[in-house]
XYZ file of C-alpha atoms in Angstrom:
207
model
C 18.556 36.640 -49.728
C 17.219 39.501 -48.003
C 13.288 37.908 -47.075
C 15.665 35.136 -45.378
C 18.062 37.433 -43.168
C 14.785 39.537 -42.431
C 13.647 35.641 -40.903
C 16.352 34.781 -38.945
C 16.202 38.754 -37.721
C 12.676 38.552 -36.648
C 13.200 34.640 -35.032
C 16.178 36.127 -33.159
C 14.395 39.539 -31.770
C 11.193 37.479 -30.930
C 13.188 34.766 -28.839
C 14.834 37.863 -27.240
C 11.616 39.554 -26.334
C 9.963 36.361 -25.191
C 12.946 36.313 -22.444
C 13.043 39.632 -21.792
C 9.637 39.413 -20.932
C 9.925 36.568 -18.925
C 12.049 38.351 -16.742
C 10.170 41.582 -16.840
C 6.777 40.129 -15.911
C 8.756 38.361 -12.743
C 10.282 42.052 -12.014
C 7.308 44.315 -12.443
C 4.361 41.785 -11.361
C 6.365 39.349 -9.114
C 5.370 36.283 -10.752
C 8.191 33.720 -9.305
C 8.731 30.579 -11.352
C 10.017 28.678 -7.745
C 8.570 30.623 -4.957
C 6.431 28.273 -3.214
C 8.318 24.616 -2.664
C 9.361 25.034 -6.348
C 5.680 26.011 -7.633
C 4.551 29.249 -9.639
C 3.390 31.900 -7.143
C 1.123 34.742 -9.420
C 2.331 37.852 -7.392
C 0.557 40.767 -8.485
C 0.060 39.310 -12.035
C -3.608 38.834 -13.636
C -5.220 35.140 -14.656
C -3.807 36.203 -18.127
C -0.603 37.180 -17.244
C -0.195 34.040 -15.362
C -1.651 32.117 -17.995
C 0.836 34.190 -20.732
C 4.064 33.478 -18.138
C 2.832 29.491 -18.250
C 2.301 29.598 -22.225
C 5.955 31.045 -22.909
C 7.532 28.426 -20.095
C 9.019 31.092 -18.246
C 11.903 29.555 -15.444
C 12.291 33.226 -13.794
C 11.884 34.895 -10.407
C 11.496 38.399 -9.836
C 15.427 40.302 -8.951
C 16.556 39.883 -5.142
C 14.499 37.533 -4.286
C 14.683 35.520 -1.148
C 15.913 31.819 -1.795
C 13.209 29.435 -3.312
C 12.012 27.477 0.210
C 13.428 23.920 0.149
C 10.444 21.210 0.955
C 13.392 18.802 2.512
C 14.991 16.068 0.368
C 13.095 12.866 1.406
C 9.660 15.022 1.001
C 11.125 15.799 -2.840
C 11.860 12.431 -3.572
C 8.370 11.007 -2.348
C 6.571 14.136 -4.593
C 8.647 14.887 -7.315
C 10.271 11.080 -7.821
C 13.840 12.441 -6.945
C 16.161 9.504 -6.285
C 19.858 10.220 -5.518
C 22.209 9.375 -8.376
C 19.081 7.793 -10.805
C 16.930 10.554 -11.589
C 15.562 14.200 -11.276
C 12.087 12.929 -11.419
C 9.867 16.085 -11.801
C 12.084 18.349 -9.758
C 12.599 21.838 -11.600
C 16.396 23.463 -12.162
C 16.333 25.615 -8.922
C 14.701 21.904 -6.990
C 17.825 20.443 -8.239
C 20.355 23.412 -7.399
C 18.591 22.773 -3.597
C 18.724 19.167 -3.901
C 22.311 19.158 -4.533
C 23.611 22.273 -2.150
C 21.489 19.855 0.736
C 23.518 16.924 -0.303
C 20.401 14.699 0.015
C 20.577 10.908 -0.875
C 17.207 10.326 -0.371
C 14.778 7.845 -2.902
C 10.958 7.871 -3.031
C 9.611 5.695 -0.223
C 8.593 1.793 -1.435
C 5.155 1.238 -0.652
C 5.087 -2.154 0.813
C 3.465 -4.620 -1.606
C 0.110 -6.545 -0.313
C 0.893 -9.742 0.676
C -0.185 -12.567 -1.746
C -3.988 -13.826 -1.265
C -3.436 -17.271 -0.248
C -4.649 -20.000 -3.188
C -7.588 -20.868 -3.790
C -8.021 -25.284 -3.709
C -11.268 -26.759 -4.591
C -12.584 -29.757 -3.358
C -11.261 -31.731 -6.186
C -7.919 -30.646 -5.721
C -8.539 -31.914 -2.235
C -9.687 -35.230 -3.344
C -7.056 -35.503 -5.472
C -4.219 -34.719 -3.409
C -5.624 -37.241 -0.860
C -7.167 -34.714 1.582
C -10.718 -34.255 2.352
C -12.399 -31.072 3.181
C -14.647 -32.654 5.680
C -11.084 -35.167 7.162
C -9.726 -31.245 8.124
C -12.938 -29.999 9.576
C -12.951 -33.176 11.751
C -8.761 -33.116 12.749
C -9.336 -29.541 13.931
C -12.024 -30.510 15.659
C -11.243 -33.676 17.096
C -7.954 -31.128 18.012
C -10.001 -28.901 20.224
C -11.855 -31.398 21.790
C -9.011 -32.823 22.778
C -7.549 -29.870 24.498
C -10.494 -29.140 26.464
C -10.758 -32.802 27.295
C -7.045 -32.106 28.601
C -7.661 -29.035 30.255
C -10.738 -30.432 32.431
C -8.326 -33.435 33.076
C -5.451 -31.122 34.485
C -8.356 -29.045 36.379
C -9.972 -32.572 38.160
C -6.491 -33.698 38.696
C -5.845 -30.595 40.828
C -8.976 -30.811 42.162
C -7.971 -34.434 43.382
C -4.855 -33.447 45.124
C -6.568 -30.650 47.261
C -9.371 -33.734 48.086
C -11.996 -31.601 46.792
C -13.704 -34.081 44.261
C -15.018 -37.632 44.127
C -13.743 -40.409 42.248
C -16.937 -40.221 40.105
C -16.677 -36.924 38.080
C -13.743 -39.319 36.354
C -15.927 -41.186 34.787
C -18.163 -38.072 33.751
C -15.460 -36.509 32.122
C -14.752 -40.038 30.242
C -18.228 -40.437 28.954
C -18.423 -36.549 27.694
C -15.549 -36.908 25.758
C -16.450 -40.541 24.085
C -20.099 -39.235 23.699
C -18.627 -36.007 21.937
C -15.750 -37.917 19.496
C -19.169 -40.236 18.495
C -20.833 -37.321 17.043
C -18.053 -36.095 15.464
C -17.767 -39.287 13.773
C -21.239 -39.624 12.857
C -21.377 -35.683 11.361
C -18.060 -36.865 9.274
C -19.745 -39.709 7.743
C -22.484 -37.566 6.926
C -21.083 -35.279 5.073
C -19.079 -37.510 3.215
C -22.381 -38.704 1.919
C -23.461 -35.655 0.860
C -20.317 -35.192 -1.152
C -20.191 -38.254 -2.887
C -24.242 -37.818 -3.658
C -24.943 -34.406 -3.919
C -21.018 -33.128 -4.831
C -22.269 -29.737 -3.035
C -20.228 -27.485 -1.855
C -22.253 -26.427 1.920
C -22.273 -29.901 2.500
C -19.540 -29.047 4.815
C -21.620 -25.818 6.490
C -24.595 -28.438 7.041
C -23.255 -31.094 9.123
C-alpha cells in the first residue's frame, strides 16, 4: 500500500515539474512555443534546451508576451491544411484561437488537375473503325490545298476587277492545283502499299 501511494506521488510531482518547467524555460530563456507564425522561436535557450523544451512537448510562451503573429487565414489553410468547418489540419491551439478570433472561412487552394493526355489509337484501331491513318493525312491536306487554291482565286479575282491580270494566269492557277491534288493521290496510294506490305508504322512519315 505504501510503494503504490509513493507511485502515484512521484507520477503526480514529475508531471508537475515537467509543466512547471515548461513554463519556466519560456520565462527565464524565452523559448516561445508560437512566436514566429505559430513556430518555436529558441530565445536565449541552448541546442539542448531547445531540444529538452521539444522532447517534453512544451505549448508555452514566455509571460507578457506580445500576441503570436497571425500568417493570414488563406496562407494557414494552404500550409497548415486549415479548412473552415472540416478540419484544423496542422494548425497548433494558439493557430486556432487566431483562426477563429479572424473569423476566416478560408480552405487550402485546389491545384488544378492536368488535363487528360488525349488516347492513344493505333493503326488497327484505325482500320478497324473504318479510318485510315494515311485517308486523314490526305483530307487535311487535300484541306489546305484547297484553301490556298481559294485564296489565290479570291486574290486573281481582285486582280481581274482592277484589270491588272490576263485571262491566262486562270488557267495557271487551274493546272497547279490539278497537278498538286495528282500527287497527293499518288503519295496516298503509296503509302497504302506500304501498309498493307510492310504494316510499318513511318510508312506515313515516308510518303
Amino acid at each position: 500500500m505504501f510503494k503504490k501511494a509513493f507511485l502515484f506521488a512521484s507520477m503526480t510531482f514529475a508531471i508537475g515539474v515537467a509543466a512547471q518547467t515548461c513554463q519556466q524555460m519560456s520565462d527565464n530563456l524565452g523559448i516561445d512555443a508560437f512566436g514566429n507564425n505559430g513556430k518555436t522561436t529558441p530565445g536565449r535557450a541552448s541546442r539542448e534546451d531547445q531540444q529538452r523544451f521539444a522532447n517534453m512537448s512544451c505549448q508555452t510562451r514566455p509571460k507578457g508576451a506580445a500576441p503570436a503573429s497571425f500568417m493570414g487565414c488563406q496562407q494557414m489553410s494552404d500550409q497548415l491544411g486549415t479548412n473552415h468547418n472540416v478540419t484544423w489540419g496542422r494548425a497548433n491551439p494558439v493557430q486556432q484561437q487566431q483562426w477563429s478570433a479572424n473569423k476566416c472561412t478560408t480552405s487550402p487552394k485546389a491545384v488544378a488537375p492536368a488535363p487528360p493526355p488525349p488516347p492513344k489509337v493505333s493503326v488497327e484501331q484505325m482500320v478497324a473503325a473504318g479510318i485510315k491513318k494515311v485517308d486523314l493525312w490526305e483530307q487535311n491536306t487535300t484541306k489546305q490545298i484547297d484553301q490556298d487554291r481559294l485564296a489565290m482565286l479570291n486574290k486573281i479575282k481582285k486582280e481581274e476587277k482592277n484589270n491588272k491580270v490576263m485571262g491566262s494566269r486562270m488557267n495557271s492557277v487551274n493546272e497547279i492545283a490539278a497537278r498538286d491534288t495528282n500527287n497527293i493521290r499518288v503519295g496516298a496510294e503509296l503509302r497504302r502499299k506500304c501498309f498493307r506490305v510492310e504494316k510499318r508504322e513511318n510508312c506515313f512519315e515516308r510518303y
